[in-house]
PDB file of C-alpha atoms in Angstrom:
ATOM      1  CA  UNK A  93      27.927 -13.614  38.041  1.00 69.00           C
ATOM      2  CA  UNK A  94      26.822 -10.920  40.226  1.00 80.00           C
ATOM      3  CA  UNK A  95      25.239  -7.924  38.224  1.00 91.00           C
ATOM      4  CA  UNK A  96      24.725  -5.697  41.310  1.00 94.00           C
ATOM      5  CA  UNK A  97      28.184  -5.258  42.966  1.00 94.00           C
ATOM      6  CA  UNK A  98      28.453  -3.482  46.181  1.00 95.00           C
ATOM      7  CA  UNK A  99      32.467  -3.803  47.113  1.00 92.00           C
ATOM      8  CA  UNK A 100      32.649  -2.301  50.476  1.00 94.00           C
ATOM      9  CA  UNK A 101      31.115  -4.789  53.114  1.00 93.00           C
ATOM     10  CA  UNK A 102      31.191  -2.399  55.719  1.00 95.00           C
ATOM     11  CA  UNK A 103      32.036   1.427  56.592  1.00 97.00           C
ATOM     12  CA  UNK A 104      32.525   3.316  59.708  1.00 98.00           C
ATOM     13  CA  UNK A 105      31.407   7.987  59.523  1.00 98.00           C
ATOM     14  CA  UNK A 106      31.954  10.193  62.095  1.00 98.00           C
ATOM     15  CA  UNK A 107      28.072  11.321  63.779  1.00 98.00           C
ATOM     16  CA  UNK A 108      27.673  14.175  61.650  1.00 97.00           C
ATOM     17  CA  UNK A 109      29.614  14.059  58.658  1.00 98.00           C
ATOM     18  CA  UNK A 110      28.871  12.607  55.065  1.00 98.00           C
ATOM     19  CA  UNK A 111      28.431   8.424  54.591  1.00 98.00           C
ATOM     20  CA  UNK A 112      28.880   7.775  50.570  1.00 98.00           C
ATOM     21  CA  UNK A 113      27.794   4.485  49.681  1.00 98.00           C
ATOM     22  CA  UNK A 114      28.412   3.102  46.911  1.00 98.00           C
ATOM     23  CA  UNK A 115      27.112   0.454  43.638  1.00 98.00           C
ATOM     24  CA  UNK A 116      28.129  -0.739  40.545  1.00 97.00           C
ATOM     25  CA  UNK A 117      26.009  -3.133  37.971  1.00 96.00           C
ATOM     26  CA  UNK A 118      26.933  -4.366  35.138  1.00 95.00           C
ATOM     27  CA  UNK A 119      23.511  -5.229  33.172  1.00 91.00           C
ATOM     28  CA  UNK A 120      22.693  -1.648  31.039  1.00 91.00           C
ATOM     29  CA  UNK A 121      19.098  -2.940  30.912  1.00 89.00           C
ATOM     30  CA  UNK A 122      18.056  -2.107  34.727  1.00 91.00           C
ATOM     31  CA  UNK A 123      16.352   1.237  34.506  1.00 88.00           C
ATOM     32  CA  UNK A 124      15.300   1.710  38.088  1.00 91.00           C
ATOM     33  CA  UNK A 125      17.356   1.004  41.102  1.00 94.00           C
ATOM     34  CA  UNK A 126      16.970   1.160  44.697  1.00 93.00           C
ATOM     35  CA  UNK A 127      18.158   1.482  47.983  1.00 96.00           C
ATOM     36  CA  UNK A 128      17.408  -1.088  50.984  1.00 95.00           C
ATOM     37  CA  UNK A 129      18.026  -0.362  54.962  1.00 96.00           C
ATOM     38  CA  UNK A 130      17.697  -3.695  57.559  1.00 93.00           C
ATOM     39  CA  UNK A 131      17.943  -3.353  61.087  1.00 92.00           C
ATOM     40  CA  UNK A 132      18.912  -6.763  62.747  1.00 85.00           C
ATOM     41  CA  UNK A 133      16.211  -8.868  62.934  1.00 79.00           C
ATOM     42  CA  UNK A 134      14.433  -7.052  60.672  1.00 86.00           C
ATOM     43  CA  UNK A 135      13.848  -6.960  57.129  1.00 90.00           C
ATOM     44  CA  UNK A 136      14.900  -4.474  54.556  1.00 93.00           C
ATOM     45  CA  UNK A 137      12.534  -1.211  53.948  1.00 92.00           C
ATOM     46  CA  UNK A 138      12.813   0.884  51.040  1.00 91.00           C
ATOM     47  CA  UNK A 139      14.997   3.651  51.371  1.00 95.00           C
ATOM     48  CA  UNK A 140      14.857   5.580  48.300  1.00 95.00           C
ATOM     49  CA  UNK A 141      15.035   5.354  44.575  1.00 93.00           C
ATOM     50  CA  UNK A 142      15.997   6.232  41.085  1.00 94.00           C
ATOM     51  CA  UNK A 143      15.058   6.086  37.842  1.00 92.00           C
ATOM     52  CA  UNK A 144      17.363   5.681  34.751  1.00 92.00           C
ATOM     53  CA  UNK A 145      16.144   8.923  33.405  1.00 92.00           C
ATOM     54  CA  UNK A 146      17.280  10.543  36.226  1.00 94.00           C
ATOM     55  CA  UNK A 147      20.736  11.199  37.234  1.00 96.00           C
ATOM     56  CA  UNK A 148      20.073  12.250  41.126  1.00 97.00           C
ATOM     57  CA  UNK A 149      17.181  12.199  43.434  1.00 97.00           C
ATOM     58  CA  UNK A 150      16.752  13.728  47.088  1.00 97.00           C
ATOM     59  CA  UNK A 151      14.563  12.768  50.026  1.00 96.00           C
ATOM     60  CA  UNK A 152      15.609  14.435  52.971  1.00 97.00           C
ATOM     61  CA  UNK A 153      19.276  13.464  54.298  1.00 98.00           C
ATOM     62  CA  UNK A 154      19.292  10.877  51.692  1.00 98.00           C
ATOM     63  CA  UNK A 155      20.372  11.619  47.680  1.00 98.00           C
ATOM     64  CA  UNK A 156      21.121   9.259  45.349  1.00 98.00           C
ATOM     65  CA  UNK A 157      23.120   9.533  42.410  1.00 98.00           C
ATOM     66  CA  UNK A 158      23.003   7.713  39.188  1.00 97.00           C
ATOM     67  CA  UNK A 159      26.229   7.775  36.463  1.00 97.00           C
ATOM     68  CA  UNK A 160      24.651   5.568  33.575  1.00 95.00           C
ATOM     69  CA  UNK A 161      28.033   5.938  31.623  1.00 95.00           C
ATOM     70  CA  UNK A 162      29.414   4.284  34.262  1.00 97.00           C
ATOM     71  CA  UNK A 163      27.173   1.944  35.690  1.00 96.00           C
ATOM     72  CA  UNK A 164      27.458   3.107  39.330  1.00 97.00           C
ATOM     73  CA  UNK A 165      25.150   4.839  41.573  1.00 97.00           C
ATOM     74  CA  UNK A 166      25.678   6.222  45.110  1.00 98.00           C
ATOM     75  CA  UNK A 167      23.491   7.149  48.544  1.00 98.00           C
ATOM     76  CA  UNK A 168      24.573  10.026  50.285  1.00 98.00           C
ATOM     77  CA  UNK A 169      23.477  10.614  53.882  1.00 98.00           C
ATOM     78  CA  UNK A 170      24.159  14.072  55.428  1.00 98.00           C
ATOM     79  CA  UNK A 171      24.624  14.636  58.296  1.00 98.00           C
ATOM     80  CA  UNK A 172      24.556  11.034  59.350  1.00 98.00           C
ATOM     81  CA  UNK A 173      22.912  10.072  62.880  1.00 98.00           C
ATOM     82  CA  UNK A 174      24.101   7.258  64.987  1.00 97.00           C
ATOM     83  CA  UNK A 175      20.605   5.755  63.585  1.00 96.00           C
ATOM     84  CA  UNK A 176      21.630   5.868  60.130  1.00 98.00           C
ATOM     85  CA  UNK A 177      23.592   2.677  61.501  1.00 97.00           C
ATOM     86  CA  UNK A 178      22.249  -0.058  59.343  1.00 96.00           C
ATOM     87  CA  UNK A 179      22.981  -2.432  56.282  1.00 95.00           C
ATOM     88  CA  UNK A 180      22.323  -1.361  53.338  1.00 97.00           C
ATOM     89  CA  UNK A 181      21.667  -3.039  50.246  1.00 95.00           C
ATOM     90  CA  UNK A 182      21.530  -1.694  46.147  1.00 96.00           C
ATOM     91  CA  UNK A 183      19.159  -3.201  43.998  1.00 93.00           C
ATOM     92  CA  UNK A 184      18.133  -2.587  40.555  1.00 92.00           C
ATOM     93  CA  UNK A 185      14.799  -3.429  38.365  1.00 88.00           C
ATOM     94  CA  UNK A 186      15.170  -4.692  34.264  1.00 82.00           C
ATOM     95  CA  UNK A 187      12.923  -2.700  32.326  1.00 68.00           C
ATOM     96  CA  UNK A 188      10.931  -5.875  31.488  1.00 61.00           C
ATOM     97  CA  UNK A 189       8.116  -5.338  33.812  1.00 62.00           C
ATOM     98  CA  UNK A 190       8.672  -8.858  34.470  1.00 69.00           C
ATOM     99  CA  UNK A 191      11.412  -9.594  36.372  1.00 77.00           C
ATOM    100  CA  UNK A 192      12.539  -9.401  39.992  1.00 83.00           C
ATOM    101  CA  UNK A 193      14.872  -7.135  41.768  1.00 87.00           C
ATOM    102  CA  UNK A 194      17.926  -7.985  42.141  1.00 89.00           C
ATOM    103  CA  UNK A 195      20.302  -7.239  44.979  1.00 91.00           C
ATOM    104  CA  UNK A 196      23.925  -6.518  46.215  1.00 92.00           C
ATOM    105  CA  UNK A 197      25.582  -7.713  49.294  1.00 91.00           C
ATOM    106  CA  UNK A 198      24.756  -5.061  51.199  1.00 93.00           C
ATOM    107  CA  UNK A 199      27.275  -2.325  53.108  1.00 96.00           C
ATOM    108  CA  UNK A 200      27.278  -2.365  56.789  1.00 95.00           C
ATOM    109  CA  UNK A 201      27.187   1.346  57.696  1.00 97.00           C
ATOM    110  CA  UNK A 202      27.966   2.241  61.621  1.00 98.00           C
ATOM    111  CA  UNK A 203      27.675   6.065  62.156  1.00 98.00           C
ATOM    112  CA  UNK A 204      29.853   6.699  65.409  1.00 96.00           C
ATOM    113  CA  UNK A 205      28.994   9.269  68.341  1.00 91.00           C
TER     114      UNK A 205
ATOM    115  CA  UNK B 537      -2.618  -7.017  61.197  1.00 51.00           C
ATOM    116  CA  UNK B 538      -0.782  -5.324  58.098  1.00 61.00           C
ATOM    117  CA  UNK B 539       2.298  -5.607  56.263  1.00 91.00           C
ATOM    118  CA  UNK B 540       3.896  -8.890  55.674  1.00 95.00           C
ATOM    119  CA  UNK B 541       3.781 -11.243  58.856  1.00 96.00           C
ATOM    120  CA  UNK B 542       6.690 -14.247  59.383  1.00 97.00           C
ATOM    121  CA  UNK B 543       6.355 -17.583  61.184  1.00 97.00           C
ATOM    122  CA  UNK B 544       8.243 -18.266  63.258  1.00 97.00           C
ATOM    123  CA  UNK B 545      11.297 -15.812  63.751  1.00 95.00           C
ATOM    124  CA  UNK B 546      13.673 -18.218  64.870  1.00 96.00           C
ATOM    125  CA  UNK B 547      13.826 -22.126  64.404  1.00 96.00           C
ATOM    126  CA  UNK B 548      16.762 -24.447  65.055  1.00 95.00           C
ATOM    127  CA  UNK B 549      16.297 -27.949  63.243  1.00 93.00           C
ATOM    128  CA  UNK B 550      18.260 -31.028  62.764  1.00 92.00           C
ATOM    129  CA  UNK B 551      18.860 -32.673  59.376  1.00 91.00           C
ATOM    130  CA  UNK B 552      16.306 -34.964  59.566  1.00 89.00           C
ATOM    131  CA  UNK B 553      13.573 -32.989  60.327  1.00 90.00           C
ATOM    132  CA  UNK B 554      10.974 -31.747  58.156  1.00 94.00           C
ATOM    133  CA  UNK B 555       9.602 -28.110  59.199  1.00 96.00           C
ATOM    134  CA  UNK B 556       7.733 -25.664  57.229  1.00 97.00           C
ATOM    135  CA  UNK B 557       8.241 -21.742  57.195  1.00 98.00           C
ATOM    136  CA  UNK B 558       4.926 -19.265  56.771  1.00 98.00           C
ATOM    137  CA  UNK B 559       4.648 -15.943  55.634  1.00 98.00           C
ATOM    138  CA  UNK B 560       1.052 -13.871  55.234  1.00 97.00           C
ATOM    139  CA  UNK B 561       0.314 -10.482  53.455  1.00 96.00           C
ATOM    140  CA  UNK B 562      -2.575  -8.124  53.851  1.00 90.00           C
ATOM    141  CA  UNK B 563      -0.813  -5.606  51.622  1.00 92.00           C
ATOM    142  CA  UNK B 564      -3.337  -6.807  48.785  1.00 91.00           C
ATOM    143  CA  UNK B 565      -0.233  -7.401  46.615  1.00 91.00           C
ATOM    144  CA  UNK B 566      -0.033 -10.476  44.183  1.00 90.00           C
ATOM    145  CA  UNK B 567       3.421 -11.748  43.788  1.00 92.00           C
ATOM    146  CA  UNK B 568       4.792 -12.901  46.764  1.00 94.00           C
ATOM    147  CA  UNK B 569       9.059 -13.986  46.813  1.00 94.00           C
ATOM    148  CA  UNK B 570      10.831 -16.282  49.110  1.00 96.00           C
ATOM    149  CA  UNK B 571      14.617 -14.664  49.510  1.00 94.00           C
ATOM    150  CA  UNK B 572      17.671 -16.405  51.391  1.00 94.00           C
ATOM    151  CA  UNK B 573      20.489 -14.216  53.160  1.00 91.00           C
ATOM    152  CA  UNK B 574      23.760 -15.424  54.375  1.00 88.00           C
ATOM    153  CA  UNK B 575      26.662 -13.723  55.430  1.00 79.00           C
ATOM    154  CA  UNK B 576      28.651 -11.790  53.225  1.00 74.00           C
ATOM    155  CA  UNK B 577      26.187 -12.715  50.287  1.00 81.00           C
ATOM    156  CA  UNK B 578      23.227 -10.724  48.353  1.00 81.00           C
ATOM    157  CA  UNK B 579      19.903 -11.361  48.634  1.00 86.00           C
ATOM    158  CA  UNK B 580      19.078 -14.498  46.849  1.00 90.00           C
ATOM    159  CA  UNK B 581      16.123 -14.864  45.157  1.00 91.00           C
ATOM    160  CA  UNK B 582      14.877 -18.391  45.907  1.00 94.00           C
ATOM    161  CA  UNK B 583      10.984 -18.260  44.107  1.00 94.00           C
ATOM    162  CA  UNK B 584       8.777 -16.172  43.118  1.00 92.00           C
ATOM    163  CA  UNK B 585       4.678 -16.590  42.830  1.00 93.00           C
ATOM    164  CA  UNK B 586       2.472 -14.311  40.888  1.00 87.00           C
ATOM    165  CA  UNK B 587      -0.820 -14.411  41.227  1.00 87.00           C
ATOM    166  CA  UNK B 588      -0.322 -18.231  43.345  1.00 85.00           C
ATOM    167  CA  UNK B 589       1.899 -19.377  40.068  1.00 87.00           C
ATOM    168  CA  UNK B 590       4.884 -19.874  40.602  1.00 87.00           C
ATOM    169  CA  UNK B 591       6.886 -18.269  37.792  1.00 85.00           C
ATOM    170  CA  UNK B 592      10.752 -18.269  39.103  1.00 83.00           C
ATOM    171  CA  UNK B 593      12.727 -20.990  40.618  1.00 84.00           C
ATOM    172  CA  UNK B 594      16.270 -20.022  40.865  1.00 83.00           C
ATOM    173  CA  UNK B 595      17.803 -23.644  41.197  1.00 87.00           C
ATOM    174  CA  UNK B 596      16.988 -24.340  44.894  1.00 93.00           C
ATOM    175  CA  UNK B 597      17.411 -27.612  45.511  1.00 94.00           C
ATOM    176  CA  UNK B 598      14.858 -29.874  45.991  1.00 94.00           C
ATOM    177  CA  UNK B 599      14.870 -29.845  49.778  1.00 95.00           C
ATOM    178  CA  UNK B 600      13.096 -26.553  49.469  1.00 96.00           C
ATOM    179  CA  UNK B 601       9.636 -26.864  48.400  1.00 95.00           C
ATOM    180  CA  UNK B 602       7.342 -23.743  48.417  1.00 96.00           C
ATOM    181  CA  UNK B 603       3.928 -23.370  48.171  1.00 96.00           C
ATOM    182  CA  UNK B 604       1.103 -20.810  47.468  1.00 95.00           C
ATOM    183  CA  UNK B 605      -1.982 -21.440  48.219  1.00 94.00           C
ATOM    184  CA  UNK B 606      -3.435 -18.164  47.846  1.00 92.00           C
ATOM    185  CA  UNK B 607      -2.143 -14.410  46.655  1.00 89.00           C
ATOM    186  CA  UNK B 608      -1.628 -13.706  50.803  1.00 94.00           C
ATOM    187  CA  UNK B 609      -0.404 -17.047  52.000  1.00 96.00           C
ATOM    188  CA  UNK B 610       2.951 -17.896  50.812  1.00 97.00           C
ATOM    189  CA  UNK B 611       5.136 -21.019  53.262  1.00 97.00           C
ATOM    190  CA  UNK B 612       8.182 -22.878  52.684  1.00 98.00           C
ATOM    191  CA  UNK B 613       8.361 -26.434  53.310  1.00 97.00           C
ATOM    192  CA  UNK B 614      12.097 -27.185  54.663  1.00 96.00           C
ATOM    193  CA  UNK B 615      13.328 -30.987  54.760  1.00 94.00           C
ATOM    194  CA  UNK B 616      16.552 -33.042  55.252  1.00 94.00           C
ATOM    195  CA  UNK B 617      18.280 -29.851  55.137  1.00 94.00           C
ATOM    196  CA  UNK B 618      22.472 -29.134  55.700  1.00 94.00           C
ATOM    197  CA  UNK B 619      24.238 -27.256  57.742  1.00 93.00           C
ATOM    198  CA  UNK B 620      25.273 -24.463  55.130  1.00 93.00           C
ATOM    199  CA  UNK B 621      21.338 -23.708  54.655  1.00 95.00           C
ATOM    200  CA  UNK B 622      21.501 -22.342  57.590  1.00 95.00           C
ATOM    201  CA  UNK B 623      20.652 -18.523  56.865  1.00 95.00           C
ATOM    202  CA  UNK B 624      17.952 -15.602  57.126  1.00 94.00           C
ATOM    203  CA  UNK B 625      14.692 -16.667  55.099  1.00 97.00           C
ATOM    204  CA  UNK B 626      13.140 -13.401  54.096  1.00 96.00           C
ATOM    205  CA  UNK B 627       9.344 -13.171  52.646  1.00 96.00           C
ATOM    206  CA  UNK B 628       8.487 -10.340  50.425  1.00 94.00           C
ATOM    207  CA  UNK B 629       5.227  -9.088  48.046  1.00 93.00           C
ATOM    208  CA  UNK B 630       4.644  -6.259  46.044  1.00 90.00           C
ATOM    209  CA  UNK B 631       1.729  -5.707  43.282  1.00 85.00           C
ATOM    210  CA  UNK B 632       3.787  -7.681  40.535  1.00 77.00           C
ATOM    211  CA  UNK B 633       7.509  -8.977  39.626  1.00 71.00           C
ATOM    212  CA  UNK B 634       8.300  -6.141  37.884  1.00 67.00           C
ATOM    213  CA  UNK B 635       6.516  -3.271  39.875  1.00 68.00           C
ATOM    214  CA  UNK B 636       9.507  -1.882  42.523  1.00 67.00           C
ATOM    215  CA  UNK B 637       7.465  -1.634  45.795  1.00 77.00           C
ATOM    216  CA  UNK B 638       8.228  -4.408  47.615  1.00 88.00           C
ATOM    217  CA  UNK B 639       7.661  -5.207  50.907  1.00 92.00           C
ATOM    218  CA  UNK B 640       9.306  -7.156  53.161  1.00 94.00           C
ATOM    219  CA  UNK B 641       8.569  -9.688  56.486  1.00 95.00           C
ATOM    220  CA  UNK B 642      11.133  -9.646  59.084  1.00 94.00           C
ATOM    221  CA  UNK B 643      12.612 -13.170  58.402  1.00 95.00           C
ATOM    222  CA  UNK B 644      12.859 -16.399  60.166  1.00 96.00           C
ATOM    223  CA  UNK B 645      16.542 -16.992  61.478  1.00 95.00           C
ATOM    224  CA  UNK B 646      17.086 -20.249  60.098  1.00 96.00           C
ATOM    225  CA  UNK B 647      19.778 -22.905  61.986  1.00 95.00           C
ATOM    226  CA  UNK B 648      20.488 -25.733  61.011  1.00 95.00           C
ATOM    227  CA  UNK B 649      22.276 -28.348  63.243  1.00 93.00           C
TER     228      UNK B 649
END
């Protein structure tokens, strides 16, 4: 059963307007999530994160929001840049201090000129 | 050399063959994670070491066999493998299991034939 659910596989913005991806998980005992960005043959670099405390977090072009209540967080991008083009993946940390992240599918994102 | 270093980035083996993939940190970190990506999947954990323990195994069949024989060395040893294992094998570290900052090699491309 997957706890960290991202439903869109892929998503196509405009150069310049907003990308909104999205997450849902389903275990209320993560309390810090994160987002990944891979390049093809390359790994995944942390993108930017969130704490459960926290309901939204900014770095840049990049915000993330965080709806407890409903188990779902976001990552904004604005404006987005053909370079934004990337997969992303959501991830999320249990507050056990013992335990791995766990990880979505991942959303291809391609930002169009 | 810093960051997290994998061997090699592509390999192409048959079924019978026995092959084994490395990955290297000089990141100082002490848990080290072997993670599989296919298409249209999430990250899957496959182990995890801490400190050159291993302390998760998520049901990987026996034709995976890690090893860690020190808090920067991690390799997996790959034999009589199928076709469907054929997938991304991403190395990661970060200071613990539980501690977010993780850090990631840029895989070994992983065929099967």
């Amino acid at each position: 059963d997957q706890q960290v659910k991202q439903n869109s596989p892929s998503l196509s913005v405009q150069e310049g307007r907003i990308s909104i991806l999205n997450c849902d998980y389903t275990n209320s005992m993560f309390d810090y999530f994160l987002w990944y960005k891979k390049y093809p043959a390359e790994g995944p670099t942390f993108l930017i994160s969130i704490s459960s405390i926290k309901d939204k977090n900014e770095d840049g072009r990049f915000t993330v929001f965080l709806n407890k209540s409903a188990k779902h967080l976001s990552l904004h991008i604005v404006p987005s840049q053909p370079g934004d083009s990337a997969v992303y993946f959501c991830a999320a940390l249990l507050n056990s201090g013992n335990t791995p992240l766990v990880f979505g599918k991942g959303t291809r994102l391609s930002v169009i000129a | 050399e810093t960051g997290v270093t994998q061997t090699p980035r592509h390999l192409v083996m048959g079924m019978t063959n026995k092959k084994s993939l490395k990955c290297e940190q000089h990141l100082g970190h002490n848990a080290m994670y072997w993670y599989k990506q296919s298409a249209k999947k999430p990250l899957e954990l496959m182990f995890v070491y801490n400190f050159k323990e291993q302390t998760e195994n998520n049901s990987v069949p026996s034709r995976f066999s890690p090893e860690c024989p020190n808090s920067s060395h991690l390799f997996l040893h790959l034999h009589t493998l199928q076709p469907e294992d054929s997938a991304l094998y991403l190395c990661a570290s970060s200071q613990g299991p539980g501690i977010y900052g993780y850090t990631f090699g840029s895989g070994t491309r992983l065929t099967v034939v």
